[in-house]
Each structure stands twice: as C-alpha cells, then as structure tokens.
XYZ file of C-alpha atoms in Angstrom:
723
model
C -19.578 -15.620 -65.572
C -21.207 -12.515 -64.081
C -23.566 -12.798 -60.834
C -27.019 -12.313 -62.756
C -26.070 -15.185 -65.154
C -25.265 -17.432 -62.156
C -28.421 -16.652 -60.517
C -30.587 -17.313 -63.583
C -28.709 -20.519 -64.377
C -29.369 -21.774 -60.627
C -32.984 -20.887 -61.131
C -33.199 -22.716 -64.443
C -31.530 -25.754 -63.141
C -33.932 -25.795 -59.937
C -36.929 -25.665 -62.217
C -35.643 -28.670 -64.270
C -35.058 -30.580 -61.152
C -38.659 -29.763 -59.787
C -40.068 -30.945 -63.168
C -38.238 -34.173 -63.157
C -39.333 -34.763 -59.538
C -42.757 -33.960 -60.037
C -42.896 -36.717 -62.612
C -41.770 -39.131 -59.874
C -44.431 -37.901 -57.349
C -47.082 -40.759 -57.598
C -49.175 -40.951 -54.467
C -48.979 -40.190 -50.651
C -47.623 -43.276 -49.708
C -44.488 -42.823 -51.856
C -43.943 -39.313 -51.460
C -41.384 -39.273 -48.728
C -37.859 -38.674 -50.322
C -39.304 -37.115 -53.659
C -41.234 -34.459 -51.782
C -38.269 -33.567 -49.598
C -36.102 -33.063 -52.690
C -38.871 -31.101 -54.375
C -39.176 -28.875 -51.038
C -35.331 -28.227 -51.057
C -35.517 -27.173 -54.723
C -38.553 -25.015 -54.158
C -36.892 -23.514 -50.938
C -33.767 -22.562 -53.103
C -35.923 -20.845 -55.614
C -37.816 -18.977 -53.057
C -34.560 -17.934 -51.316
C -32.858 -16.777 -54.460
C -36.062 -14.943 -55.783
C -36.449 -13.160 -52.489
C -32.823 -11.983 -52.400
C -33.322 -10.523 -56.016
C -36.622 -9.130 -55.257
C -38.862 -11.258 -57.310
C -42.026 -11.515 -55.266
C -44.267 -13.489 -57.458
C -41.626 -16.175 -58.154
C -40.889 -16.309 -54.294
C -44.530 -16.632 -53.613
C -45.115 -19.474 -56.114
C -42.308 -21.325 -54.718
C -43.494 -20.952 -51.299
C -46.866 -22.305 -52.038
C -45.227 -25.467 -53.682
C -43.146 -25.885 -50.513
C -46.392 -25.494 -48.438
C -48.556 -27.935 -50.280
C -45.674 -30.527 -50.335
C -45.317 -30.206 -46.669
C -48.999 -30.777 -45.998
C -48.839 -33.808 -48.276
C -45.809 -35.126 -46.804
C -47.194 -34.793 -43.218
C -50.467 -36.581 -44.309
C -52.417 -33.448 -43.839
C -53.481 -33.097 -47.351
C -54.151 -36.013 -49.747
C -52.182 -36.227 -53.060
C -55.112 -36.571 -55.321
C -55.572 -35.046 -58.943
C -56.817 -31.894 -57.545
C -53.727 -31.225 -55.456
C -51.327 -32.612 -58.454
C -53.250 -30.094 -60.865
C -52.536 -27.411 -58.341
C -48.962 -28.228 -57.915
C -48.552 -28.275 -61.671
C -50.061 -24.792 -61.954
C -47.666 -23.429 -59.518
C -44.767 -25.101 -61.503
C -45.964 -23.634 -64.629
C -46.141 -20.219 -63.178
C -42.570 -20.730 -61.745
C -41.172 -21.771 -65.302
C -42.979 -18.725 -66.791
C -41.481 -16.335 -64.282
C -38.062 -17.653 -64.584
C -38.281 -17.637 -68.457
C -39.230 -13.824 -68.262
C -36.515 -13.069 -65.826
C -33.893 -14.512 -68.237
C -35.364 -12.449 -71.258
C -35.815 -9.075 -69.826
C -34.981 -9.223 -66.105
C -38.780 -8.880 -64.924
C -41.255 -11.460 -63.978
C -43.829 -10.507 -66.530
C -47.452 -9.715 -66.204
C -48.504 -13.247 -65.157
C -50.616 -13.632 -62.004
C -50.839 -16.607 -59.549
C -53.750 -14.948 -57.334
C -56.147 -17.380 -58.857
C -53.909 -20.434 -57.845
C -53.489 -18.990 -54.366
C -57.179 -18.570 -53.990
C -57.783 -22.152 -55.279
C -55.083 -23.520 -52.921
C -56.677 -21.558 -49.916
C -60.044 -22.905 -50.782
C -58.885 -26.355 -51.087
C -56.940 -26.337 -47.834
C -59.832 -24.788 -45.768
C -62.367 -27.327 -47.491
C -60.148 -30.186 -45.968
C -59.574 -28.506 -42.566
C -61.037 -31.581 -40.943
C -58.003 -33.515 -41.918
C -55.830 -31.090 -39.774
C -54.646 -28.878 -42.651
C -54.214 -25.380 -41.235
C -54.390 -22.325 -43.402
C -50.764 -21.452 -44.309
C -49.362 -18.366 -42.328
C -48.194 -17.086 -45.662
C -51.783 -16.534 -46.932
C -53.260 -15.418 -43.605
C -50.684 -12.507 -43.449
C -51.681 -11.147 -46.934
C -52.723 -7.576 -46.582
C -56.159 -6.414 -47.354
C -56.382 -2.999 -48.942
C -59.595 -0.673 -49.033
C -60.058 1.450 -52.307
C -62.511 3.819 -53.824
C -63.050 2.575 -57.322
C -64.643 4.621 -60.156
C -65.624 2.474 -63.244
C -67.012 4.147 -66.303
C -68.462 2.028 -69.204
C -69.072 2.725 -72.827
C -72.867 4.128 -73.420
C -74.449 1.025 -74.895
C -77.736 0.657 -72.764
C -78.617 -2.795 -73.933
C -75.087 -4.214 -73.002
C -74.603 -2.188 -69.813
C -76.470 -4.634 -67.576
C -74.153 -7.592 -68.570
C -71.054 -5.375 -68.250
C -72.136 -4.298 -64.701
C -73.026 -7.903 -63.611
C -69.332 -8.972 -64.850
C -67.802 -5.992 -62.820
C -69.687 -7.204 -59.657
C -68.627 -10.802 -60.060
C -65.138 -9.829 -60.701
C -65.009 -7.470 -57.751
C -66.458 -10.377 -55.588
C -63.895 -12.883 -56.720
C -60.952 -10.427 -55.938
C -62.307 -9.225 -52.435
C -65.757 -7.754 -51.575
C -67.792 -4.886 -52.341
C -68.679 -2.615 -49.325
C -70.921 -0.015 -51.009
C -71.739 1.230 -54.434
C -73.199 4.533 -55.954
C -75.567 4.022 -57.865
C -76.351 0.765 -56.106
C -75.314 -2.118 -58.491
C -77.969 -4.520 -57.225
C -80.650 -1.898 -57.779
C -79.400 -1.118 -61.194
C -79.342 -4.690 -62.141
C -82.928 -5.156 -61.097
C -84.034 -1.916 -62.868
C -81.319 -0.242 -65.089
C -81.346 3.583 -65.122
C -81.156 5.465 -68.303
C -77.970 7.836 -68.590
C -76.037 5.808 -65.984
C -72.863 4.512 -67.221
C -70.487 5.190 -64.204
C -70.256 3.482 -60.694
C -68.185 4.579 -57.701
C -67.575 1.655 -55.252
C -66.007 1.164 -51.927
C -64.151 -2.154 -52.103
C -61.545 -4.444 -50.166
C -59.024 -6.607 -52.011
C -55.715 -8.424 -51.482
C -54.549 -6.913 -54.810
C -52.388 -3.645 -55.056
C -54.066 -0.673 -56.787
C -52.215 -1.139 -60.026
C -53.131 -4.752 -60.444
C -56.766 -4.109 -59.409
C -57.086 -1.219 -62.089
C -55.686 -3.590 -64.866
C -58.091 -6.513 -63.886
C -60.995 -4.032 -64.044
C -59.733 -2.142 -67.077
C -59.671 -5.580 -69.054
C -63.388 -6.332 -68.512
C -65.664 -5.875 -71.677
C -67.149 -2.399 -72.050
C -64.905 -0.726 -69.550
C -63.831 2.806 -70.816
C -61.836 4.153 -67.722
C -60.898 2.964 -64.245
C -59.923 5.007 -61.375
C -58.490 3.404 -58.264
C -57.752 5.419 -55.149
C -56.985 4.497 -51.446
C -60.080 4.873 -49.393
C -60.562 8.042 -47.430
C -57.592 9.819 -48.797
C -58.377 13.668 -49.242
C -57.811 15.075 -52.622
C -54.842 17.244 -52.553
C -52.952 19.424 -55.174
C -50.535 17.377 -57.180
C -47.065 18.352 -57.182
C -43.951 17.431 -59.173
C -41.155 15.494 -57.427
C -37.665 14.277 -58.488
C -36.979 10.775 -57.274
C -33.533 9.614 -57.281
C -32.687 5.896 -56.537
C -29.058 4.640 -56.148
C -28.408 0.935 -56.039
C -25.563 -0.942 -54.110
C -22.822 -1.987 -56.594
C -23.085 -5.584 -55.578
C -26.834 -5.873 -55.935
C -27.836 -8.088 -58.898
C -30.237 -7.247 -61.726
C -30.303 -3.534 -60.979
C -32.110 -2.531 -64.073
C -34.780 -5.081 -63.383
C -35.395 -3.932 -59.853
C -35.548 -0.225 -61.345
C -38.443 -1.429 -63.502
C -40.287 -2.777 -60.354
C -39.767 0.438 -58.476
C -40.933 2.379 -61.603
C -44.162 0.244 -61.527
C -44.889 1.247 -57.991
C -44.288 4.790 -58.668
C -46.796 4.724 -61.454
C -49.268 3.556 -58.868
C -48.665 6.854 -56.973
C -49.254 9.244 -59.927
C -48.182 10.168 -63.292
C -44.492 9.464 -64.418
C -43.418 12.341 -66.494
C -39.956 11.129 -67.365
C -37.594 8.490 -66.490
C -33.773 8.503 -66.992
C -32.675 6.043 -68.255
C -35.808 5.489 -70.292
C -38.015 2.588 -69.520
C -36.963 0.949 -72.813
C -33.156 1.256 -71.780
C -34.017 -0.267 -68.371
C -35.583 -3.247 -70.164
C -32.245 -3.653 -71.996
C -30.351 -3.759 -68.941
C -29.012 -0.165 -69.011
C -28.295 2.050 -66.130
C -26.167 5.207 -65.809
C -22.546 4.789 -64.613
C -23.344 5.557 -60.995
C -25.929 2.671 -60.741
C -28.729 4.971 -60.237
C -31.855 6.294 -62.034
C -34.191 9.128 -61.669
C -37.847 9.650 -62.065
C -40.058 12.902 -62.550
C -43.437 12.071 -60.802
C -46.557 14.034 -60.742
C -48.494 12.908 -57.490
C -50.521 14.167 -54.504
C -48.539 11.753 -52.302
C -46.014 13.378 -49.674
C -42.247 12.876 -50.111
C -41.975 10.561 -47.151
C -44.619 8.292 -48.696
C -42.798 8.074 -52.038
C -39.616 7.363 -50.043
C -41.498 4.639 -48.210
C -42.763 2.977 -51.161
C -39.269 2.888 -52.919
C -37.677 1.706 -49.733
C -39.613 -1.439 -49.727
C -37.175 -2.672 -52.447
C -34.102 -4.466 -51.488
C -30.474 -3.504 -52.694
C -30.737 0.401 -52.397
C -27.883 2.478 -51.281
C -29.834 5.893 -51.285
C -33.240 7.325 -51.996
C -33.841 10.882 -52.336
C -37.079 12.663 -53.076
C -37.009 16.324 -53.799
C -39.418 18.965 -55.259
C -38.690 19.428 -58.954
C -40.438 20.510 -62.195
C -40.524 19.222 -65.607
C -38.345 16.485 -67.045
C -35.258 15.209 -65.270
C -32.037 15.517 -66.900
C -29.203 13.339 -65.614
C -25.945 11.652 -66.624
C -26.150 9.968 -69.960
C -26.717 6.305 -69.493
C -23.717 3.945 -70.460
C -24.695 1.522 -72.888
C -23.859 -2.044 -72.274
C -23.597 -4.622 -75.146
C -25.861 -7.544 -74.285
C -24.451 -10.024 -71.898
C -23.197 -13.528 -73.418
C -26.331 -15.585 -74.055
C -27.154 -17.631 -71.031
C -27.213 -21.388 -71.047
C -28.272 -23.750 -68.449
C -25.876 -25.800 -66.525
C -27.025 -28.924 -68.322
C -26.328 -27.288 -71.656
C -22.987 -26.488 -70.268
C -22.386 -30.098 -69.237
C -23.562 -31.033 -72.674
C -21.022 -28.844 -74.377
C -18.243 -30.214 -72.052
C -18.959 -33.626 -72.894
C -18.839 -32.770 -76.627
C -15.586 -31.007 -76.121
C -14.234 -34.179 -74.244
C -15.311 -36.326 -77.269
C -13.539 -33.848 -79.696
C -10.299 -34.004 -77.467
C -10.657 -37.961 -77.760
C -10.880 -37.704 -81.482
C -7.834 -35.700 -81.555
C -5.934 -38.628 -79.687
C -7.528 -41.034 -82.234
C -6.132 -39.032 -85.257
C -2.654 -38.932 -83.684
C -2.963 -42.746 -83.238
C -3.912 -43.047 -87.044
C -1.027 -40.930 -88.081
C 1.264 -43.113 -86.080
C -0.034 -46.171 -87.448
C 0.195 -44.817 -90.887
C 4.092 -44.306 -90.437
C 4.340 -48.059 -89.816
C 2.111 -49.397 -92.460
C 2.168 -46.677 -95.055
C -1.167 -47.566 -96.412
C -2.592 -45.231 -99.021
C -6.230 -45.967 -97.990
C -5.436 -45.347 -94.318
C -3.870 -42.074 -95.227
C -7.037 -41.038 -97.065
C -9.067 -42.100 -93.927
C -6.619 -40.022 -91.667
C -6.815 -36.941 -93.856
C -10.682 -37.089 -93.945
C -10.724 -37.410 -90.174
C -8.678 -34.164 -89.853
C -10.998 -32.372 -92.105
C -14.055 -33.476 -89.825
C -12.163 -32.601 -86.618
C -11.354 -29.236 -88.032
C -14.972 -28.518 -88.872
C -16.185 -29.884 -85.568
C -13.921 -27.744 -83.632
C -15.095 -24.795 -85.551
C -18.639 -25.457 -84.661
C -17.860 -26.179 -80.986
C -15.815 -22.906 -80.809
C -18.846 -20.974 -82.031
C -21.062 -22.709 -79.381
C -18.535 -22.423 -76.332
C -17.243 -18.742 -76.981
C -18.366 -15.323 -76.051
C -17.546 -11.826 -77.104
C -14.690 -10.545 -74.967
C -15.248 -6.924 -75.897
C -18.720 -7.005 -74.631
C -17.439 -8.353 -71.276
C -14.740 -5.719 -71.054
C -17.328 -2.867 -71.783
C -19.426 -3.824 -68.919
C -16.726 -2.638 -66.576
C -17.149 0.976 -67.778
C -19.780 2.060 -65.088
C -17.929 0.130 -62.332
C -14.613 2.049 -63.169
C -16.772 5.359 -63.209
C -18.500 4.678 -59.936
C -15.454 3.424 -58.099
C -13.494 6.705 -59.262
C -16.414 9.046 -58.086
C -16.370 7.422 -54.675
C -12.745 8.144 -54.165
C -13.087 11.849 -55.511
C -11.573 11.100 -58.844
C -12.783 11.374 -62.229
C -11.580 8.446 -64.826
C -12.867 7.722 -68.150
C -12.461 4.140 -69.515
C -12.005 3.310 -73.227
C -12.228 -0.097 -74.904
C -10.108 -0.402 -78.266
C -9.328 -3.164 -80.634
C -10.962 -6.287 -82.132
C -14.284 -8.074 -80.839
C -12.572 -11.379 -80.137
C -14.279 -14.570 -78.918
C -12.765 -16.679 -76.231
C -14.061 -19.834 -74.405
C -16.814 -19.216 -71.799
C -14.559 -20.518 -68.891
C -11.707 -18.391 -69.952
C -14.070 -15.297 -70.267
C -15.342 -16.158 -66.657
C -11.941 -16.184 -65.197
C -10.824 -13.170 -67.083
C -13.913 -11.150 -65.500
C -12.392 -11.864 -62.037
C -8.817 -10.864 -63.277
C -10.058 -7.531 -64.721
C -11.851 -6.762 -61.431
C -8.554 -6.934 -59.618
C -6.498 -5.100 -62.330
C -9.090 -2.315 -63.088
C -9.613 -1.688 -59.246
C -5.805 -1.334 -58.852
C -5.596 1.260 -61.655
C -8.276 3.193 -60.293
C -7.385 3.022 -56.576
C -3.679 3.054 -56.763
C -2.736 4.236 -60.247
C -5.015 7.248 -61.091
C -4.210 10.404 -59.076
C -6.739 12.732 -57.443
C -7.596 15.735 -59.853
C -5.425 18.293 -57.853
C -2.278 15.986 -57.954
C -2.836 15.545 -61.612
C -3.062 19.163 -62.158
C 0.349 19.760 -60.247
C 1.867 17.062 -62.417
C 0.805 18.887 -65.591
C -1.943 16.280 -66.508
C -5.509 16.587 -67.461
C -7.660 16.308 -64.286
C -9.586 13.346 -65.731
C -7.687 10.140 -65.676
C -7.739 7.648 -68.524
C -7.902 3.898 -68.641
C -7.525 2.107 -71.867
C -8.165 -1.650 -72.377
C -7.049 -2.855 -75.782
C -8.023 -6.368 -77.281
C -5.445 -7.779 -79.657
C -4.990 -11.152 -81.398
C -1.270 -12.187 -81.129
C -1.119 -15.201 -83.313
C -2.840 -18.068 -81.290
C -3.334 -15.970 -78.281
C -5.672 -13.223 -77.102
C -3.908 -10.131 -75.602
C -5.512 -7.581 -73.114
C -3.481 -4.351 -72.294
C -4.862 -2.499 -69.495
C -3.213 0.907 -69.390
C -3.522 3.927 -67.163
C -2.021 7.370 -67.300
C -1.549 7.613 -63.502
C 1.457 7.854 -61.213
C 3.026 4.591 -62.341
C 5.051 2.059 -60.122
C 8.287 3.088 -58.642
C 10.687 0.130 -58.788
C 12.741 1.281 -56.002
C 9.826 1.576 -53.666
C 8.710 -2.031 -54.656
C 12.393 -3.201 -53.848
C 12.149 -1.384 -50.445
C 8.822 -3.022 -49.765
C 10.010 -6.616 -50.737
C 13.311 -6.126 -48.641
C 11.095 -5.209 -45.515
C 9.025 -8.146 -45.853
C 12.084 -10.618 -46.446
C 10.828 -11.459 -49.907
C 14.267 -10.467 -51.349
C 17.846 -10.382 -50.457
C 19.785 -7.162 -50.887
C 22.264 -8.792 -53.245
C 19.367 -10.015 -55.550
C 17.638 -6.564 -55.313
C 20.833 -4.968 -56.560
C 21.054 -7.238 -59.524
C 17.542 -6.832 -60.791
C 16.380 -4.664 -63.731
C 13.404 -2.303 -63.627
C 11.399 -4.975 -65.549
C 12.439 -7.709 -63.264
C 11.607 -5.634 -60.012
C 8.090 -4.867 -61.318
C 7.540 -8.608 -61.398
C 7.744 -8.522 -57.686
C 4.272 -7.084 -57.337
C 2.882 -10.444 -58.081
C 4.464 -12.073 -54.923
C 2.425 -13.319 -52.106
C 3.106 -10.930 -49.278
C 3.217 -7.873 -51.432
C -0.563 -7.650 -50.934
C -0.782 -6.139 -47.704
C -3.138 -3.352 -46.379
C -0.053 -1.097 -45.984
C 0.961 -1.478 -49.689
C -2.549 -1.057 -50.701
C -2.505 2.382 -49.151
C 0.766 3.656 -50.581
C 0.867 5.387 -53.949
C 3.283 2.784 -55.394
C 2.012 -0.298 -53.783
C -0.264 -1.969 -56.366
C 0.086 -5.585 -55.306
C -3.637 -5.896 -54.197
C -4.461 -9.573 -55.029
C -2.049 -9.625 -58.008
C -0.360 -12.989 -56.865
C -3.912 -14.630 -57.134
C -4.371 -12.971 -60.442
C -1.221 -14.423 -61.770
C -2.200 -17.843 -60.551
C -5.543 -17.670 -62.246
C -3.846 -16.628 -65.583
C -1.325 -19.421 -65.425
C -4.216 -22.066 -64.789
C -5.473 -20.778 -68.204
C -2.055 -21.497 -69.846
C -1.389 -17.820 -70.004
C 0.770 -15.165 -68.683
C 0.686 -11.590 -67.394
C 3.410 -9.097 -66.794
C 3.606 -5.292 -66.183
C 5.429 -2.263 -67.737
C 5.401 1.135 -66.174
C 7.127 4.520 -66.202
C 7.084 6.677 -63.156
C 4.800 9.589 -63.223
C 3.245 8.497 -66.682
C 1.347 5.242 -65.938
C 1.424 1.459 -66.178
C 0.265 -1.192 -68.246
C -0.777 -4.764 -67.322
C -0.330 -7.127 -70.254
C -2.368 -10.341 -70.276
C -2.069 -13.107 -72.750
C -4.292 -16.141 -72.818
C -5.300 -18.943 -75.449
C -8.672 -18.893 -77.119
C -9.502 -22.156 -75.874
C -8.826 -23.748 -72.405
C -8.022 -27.377 -73.336
C -6.600 -27.339 -76.654
C -3.563 -25.038 -76.754
C -0.485 -24.380 -78.952
C 2.719 -25.906 -77.772
C 6.305 -27.027 -78.892
C 7.073 -30.539 -78.471
C 10.807 -30.844 -77.423
C 13.070 -33.876 -76.551
C 15.473 -34.054 -73.594
C 17.376 -37.011 -72.838
C 15.381 -39.131 -75.265
C 11.975 -38.152 -73.581
C 9.500 -35.800 -75.063
C 7.888 -32.748 -73.346
C 5.233 -30.291 -74.575
C 6.107 -26.538 -73.689
C 3.234 -24.075 -73.936
C 3.705 -21.668 -76.881
C 2.666 -18.603 -74.695
C 5.338 -16.129 -74.652
C 7.605 -18.150 -77.200
C 8.804 -15.525 -79.773
C 11.418 -17.489 -81.630
C 13.489 -20.708 -81.986
C 17.214 -20.850 -82.182
C 20.194 -23.519 -82.483
C 23.316 -22.925 -80.331
C 26.665 -24.867 -79.927
C 27.108 -26.049 -76.425
C 30.037 -23.745 -75.833
C 27.843 -20.699 -76.538
C 26.155 -21.240 -73.179
C 28.105 -20.311 -70.091
C 27.357 -20.770 -66.351
C 27.876 -17.368 -64.392
C 25.992 -18.242 -61.356
C 23.057 -19.184 -63.799
C 23.295 -19.987 -67.360
C 23.732 -17.194 -69.834
C 23.907 -17.037 -73.683
C 24.109 -14.278 -76.255
C 20.987 -13.124 -78.220
C 20.977 -10.548 -80.890
C 24.303 -9.334 -79.365
C 23.303 -9.017 -75.842
C 23.442 -11.621 -72.814
C 20.244 -13.264 -71.790
C 19.348 -15.824 -69.037
C 19.154 -19.449 -70.193
C 17.837 -22.592 -68.479
C 18.695 -26.106 -69.316
C 15.518 -27.959 -69.118
C 17.701 -30.964 -68.370
C 18.459 -29.653 -64.900
C 14.652 -29.863 -64.166
C 13.574 -33.101 -65.697
C 16.609 -35.261 -66.171
C 19.917 -34.617 -64.117
C 21.744 -37.444 -65.845
C 20.923 -36.324 -69.472
C 24.088 -34.786 -71.069
C 23.297 -31.956 -73.353
C 24.433 -32.602 -76.983
C 27.142 -30.546 -78.732
C 24.335 -28.681 -80.612
C 21.297 -27.471 -78.620
C 18.045 -25.929 -79.718
C 16.198 -23.423 -77.657
C 12.719 -21.584 -77.216
C 13.132 -17.748 -76.907
C 10.652 -16.849 -74.295
C 9.417 -13.278 -73.457
C 9.118 -13.141 -69.616
C 8.020 -10.238 -67.453
C 11.628 -9.381 -66.835
C 12.875 -9.589 -70.425
C 13.896 -12.383 -72.893
C 15.405 -15.699 -71.834
C 16.136 -19.026 -73.530
C 14.981 -22.603 -72.698
C 17.477 -24.925 -73.862
C 16.417 -28.537 -75.065
C 18.255 -31.376 -77.050
C 15.747 -30.886 -80.068
C 12.603 -29.255 -80.915
C 10.283 -31.928 -82.688
C 7.373 -29.784 -83.782
C 4.981 -26.826 -82.888
C 1.425 -28.235 -82.883
C -1.879 -28.141 -81.056
C -2.122 -30.435 -77.919
C -5.004 -31.417 -75.825
C -3.999 -30.617 -72.265
C -5.596 -32.771 -69.355
C -5.084 -31.852 -65.655
C -3.570 -35.162 -64.584
C -0.724 -34.115 -62.462
C -1.379 -37.203 -60.237
C 0.350 -39.337 -62.641
C 3.576 -37.419 -62.866
C 6.477 -38.595 -60.886
C 6.802 -37.362 -57.429
C 10.304 -35.784 -57.666
C 9.071 -33.625 -60.548
C 6.179 -32.096 -58.697
C 8.011 -28.754 -58.209
C 8.318 -28.269 -61.939
C 5.676 -25.846 -63.364
C 3.704 -28.537 -65.108
C 0.249 -27.401 -66.244
C -0.950 -30.959 -67.091
C -0.416 -33.968 -69.525
C -1.084 -34.668 -73.122
C -1.221 -37.848 -75.419
C 1.150 -37.962 -78.419
C 0.593 -40.604 -80.991
C -2.555 -41.194 -79.314
C -1.011 -43.356 -76.549
C 2.308 -41.706 -75.170
C 1.811 -39.556 -72.000
C 3.803 -36.373 -72.218
C 4.016 -33.599 -69.536
C 2.981 -30.127 -70.657
C 5.157 -27.484 -69.186
C 4.531 -23.705 -68.505
C 7.771 -22.121 -70.028
C 7.432 -18.662 -68.501
C 6.834 -20.244 -65.001
C 10.148 -22.203 -65.533
C 12.150 -18.978 -65.649
C 10.214 -17.734 -62.412
C 11.362 -20.915 -60.626
C 14.907 -21.312 -61.806
C 16.109 -17.643 -62.397
C 14.711 -16.391 -59.006
C 11.826 -14.478 -60.493
C 9.835 -15.328 -57.433
C 12.079 -13.188 -55.345
C 14.944 -14.773 -53.638
C-alpha cells in the first residue's frame, strides 16, 4: 500500500491502543506499565503527526504524554479531573485522525480549551511539584488590532458586547478599546455598534477572527497585526512545489492555503480548493495561488516556508487569476482499513482455506463410501464456499486501474526533471486484485516505470533525429488472461540491445561465451533480471535497464506470477507481468511423477500435450518438437525423483517462458484445479530445497503436496539464470 495509507493505518492503530490502555488506567498506584505504554503510543502519534505537518494532532498527543509523565512520576494525582482531561485529549486525537483519513485535514476542531484547562490544573497543583510544561510556556503570544461591528439592535447590544469582552478575556487579554467597553457597559451610547480593541492572544489571527465572528450579534470582524502600517495591496503569484517523497501533499497544500488566507484575499487557486480536498495536485506536485495582500514578498515566503516537505517556494508579482498546468485527476485511493480489520480479513481467509481442505476431505470420503447423502452435503458445502469466496474477494480486493493511474504525475515529474517529455496512458479493464498483491505490484511498477522513463525514453532532440515525436509515450495495459491479471508496460523509446546485454553479462562473468552464442534474442533479454546486471554503470548506459529488476522478478515470483520483456531496438520495450487475482488460492495443475503428486502453478501454461518417450531427445539438454519446431524440455523426474523411470507415454505442460515455449514433462497430468498454497518450505526434504517450490498444499484434505513454479524450473535447468 501507498505511504499515506500506511501512515493513517498506523495512526488508527495507535488510537485504538490508547483507548484500550486508557480503560486499564485505574489509579496512580497501578499506573506504571500502563502509563509507559500509553506514553509510547502517544509519542508515536506525536512523531508521525509532526512529520506530516499535523500540528493540532501533534499538540494533543504531546499533552497526553505530558500529563501521563506527571502522573507516573507522582507529581499529579490521577483523579476524576485528570482522567476527564486525558479523555478529552483522546477524543480530540480520535477526531483529528478520523478527519485526516476522510479528507487529509485535521478539521476545524480546537484543543485550546483543553490546553487552558490542563495548564490551570497543573498550575493549581504546583505545590505538588508539577512544573508548567515547556510546551505551553513556549506558546507564542500575538498582539492584534481587532475591529468588531455588531448588528444595530440597541436593546441587545450590551449583552453582545459583554459576551465579546468575556471571550477575549478567555482567549488572552484586552489592552485597550475604543470606545471603552467598560464605560459602554455602564452607560451604553446611542449609535455605537463598532469597537476597536488592542488585544493579546495565543491564537493566530484567522482562528481569533473565527471565534469572534461566531459570537451572537457580530456582523463583521477585522483582525490585523498590531502596529502594522496600512499599505497598498498588491497581487502576487505564489508557487509552492513539494518534494516527491513528502506524504499527503494535497492536505499540506490546504494548510498552506489557510495561512495565505490570513495574509490577504485569495483570488484564485490552481488546483482548486475542492480538487485539493479530493487529493488532486498537478503533475509537478505543485500548486499556485493568486494572493491580494499588503504583505511583502519575503513575508509571504516566510509564512509558506514554515511548512515541511517543500522543494521550492516562489513569490512573484502578478495580476488576475493564475493559469497553470491542468491538474491530473486521480481516482480515489483504495478504501483504507485498519490493521485490526486487515487481520480479521486474514483470519477469515485462513478459515476459508481450511474449509477448502475440509471440502477436499469430504470428496475423498465420498469416493470410499459412495453415500448419496454425503454427496449432497459435499455439493452444498461447495456452493457455500463459492459464495463465501466471492464475498471475501470483494472485501479484500482493490481496483488495479486506480492504483496504476496514480503513477501518471510521478512519470510526468520524473521526465520533466530529466529534460524529457513523456505522456502516460492507462488502457484496458478495471480489474480487482487482492490488497497484498496490489501493494507488491505498486513497488514493481515504481521500478519498471522509472526504468522506462530514465533508460527507455530518449531526450526530445534524440527522438527527433530518430524520426519520432519529441514527446515519449508509456502505455500500461490491464488485461484478464484466464485466471490471471496481465499488466503490460510499453514505451516507445530506444529499446534494449541484446548484443549490449550480452557484452555486459560477459564482462561481469555472468555468462560464458559459448552460452552467449547459443542464446536467442528473447533469452538474452531475460539476462537483465540477473543480480549483478543492476550496477551504476549499467544504469547510466542507454541499453542497460537492469535497475533493480532482479528484485522485481523475485517479488513477482513470490506472488506466484511471472515477468518477462520484449523489445525491438529503436522502437521500444514492453514488460509483461502476470499475477493471479488472489494470493493464497491459485490455479494449478496436479501432476504425477514416480507415483507422487505435485502441484505446478498454472501461470504461463498455455497447453497440455502427450508424447511418446522416443519423441524426447537429449542433446546437451532435453528437446522435443512442438508445432513443427524444436523446443526445450525438462523431465520433472530429474528434479524430484532421480530413480523414477519415465513411462513410455509422457504428458507435458507447455509453458511460455521469457525465452519462448518449453515443455515440462511428467508421468501424468491428474487435473487442473484451484489449490490453497501455504508457505511451509520447512517441511520439504532438504535435498529438494534448490527446486523452485513456492509452498505446499493439501490434497484430499490430508495429503501434503509441494507446489512448484513451472517458469522458474526452466530458469534453473535450462540456464535461464545465465551460465
């Protein structure tokens, strides 16, 4: 899953932890370990919130931590008042996190009253040795000139003015007022409905204005910094650019926009405020504001630069509305679930898998007793399992297309940094896959798309010389291929030169010269997935596109999938990725070798055949003839049972590998079916550990059967790994 989702999930988990621990917090004598755990959870929330720039959440978590430390050290008694205060801060933390998960902002809630109450409580008990926390002592105090205008209703005006005085006293202090508020309350003057006050408060100007504007009878509120000379207002264009790795950029943009509104009148925003609330930024991770203000450019810049995660801030004189690059619309991110909900879904999935085993067991029992009644029970169980699997699939899966579309701004930004121009298009179906598969594919796409932009797409001048359009193109196609999802990432760049790949592999000792001469172009391209091809030197070369691709292949294989590449020099390259829709229940072929059964993942299997033993020849490696042409073959016997003698008639799985078609030969193909894969490699015999097992399954509910990656078998036996 993306960084933002992980952060929100972590916050939600810590809030749940705080709630549970608060229920165990009874009294000071038993506070010890519980308080320590609460402080750790609060500290994590504070650190995460501070990193992402959520000041109110960070402040609330800090006060929870502070109060608990005073209680733990015996400097504050854990009575009903303190418990009520802690609960208030916890409620605020929960509200802030909920708001962040919905629209990326902390919302309009305030904890000023809680902080004031906590400060008063601590100060009132200072005899017990409770110092005022540094956090509060260091809060800034601002001085403002405030002008408040009321509605002209004489009989209600005194009450409204009294409410104003009380509110300002609670938020800070009144230094002066004109007319004098105290005199007005003693003897109201006719025709007076406006007051200008000098006040001090810890609130920023916008929050102070909002608090006063909410009072009954108030028509208008103006808040200005004290002593500021009135100057002519000018229009400025403010451009804010975020670092690519900074989380929740749109949410931070809203907070910056809020600060800019305090400086003057915002004439326009691009992307719009509504789009920012939907998580939309333009392709360059920036937004622009047209601001009418009497502030100086350096003052505007200073206000913006208080925020974290910024790559650049530019303030320039400008007029009217700002027109910038059209924002790239993202589909909504997959709905977030808490870690606890994720664990519950995993438990449900595990139970479903166990029921699959029970269903198999019932079928085996049915073969022995042939009971019609048991047959009906078995069929009904299969029906219920199918329905339950469908419901769980809906709960556990996310849209793959929406995830892919989120890479469009990344591709555009990276290309721009490299002096290139690249368009990315997403085509095909809106397929849903298991969340864990989607999270892994996210990381895979980061590698593959970066390689396409950095090493595939040429610079505009080079493209013009090659007769291409100056703007490069990357297309990601989503297709359903039977029981699998296929992602095809294609660029129209320079392609991959097989001869250059061979030369690099020979230089690094990853390939013998004899082997190099025997490789087809397709087999040569597979070498880019080898460890050792991912060097800095290769990354800088035009044809060297091995940046992290060995890791990519391992990730794909862990998903019971495969990846291979096709390329034509000068025209571009395509990375083809195939993975199942689900992680633990996959389609497979059950095969038999030497009387033992094995499950071979169906990924890459395009056909099944039957051969006479004499149709298989050994010329260095095994070969056979398929559709009139020789293809490599592997006897599974050589891997799993050297003593097994192949029968006169063999059956085979035709597997499409990165280097072309090949045949995996077995004694018999029993059936094609879905199997539940468990990663239980530890129970497999040690002598077989080098075989590309992906786990085990249970057949008949009780028989342990190894699951084999057929594509990886050919890499291992036929030298697809290099030498």
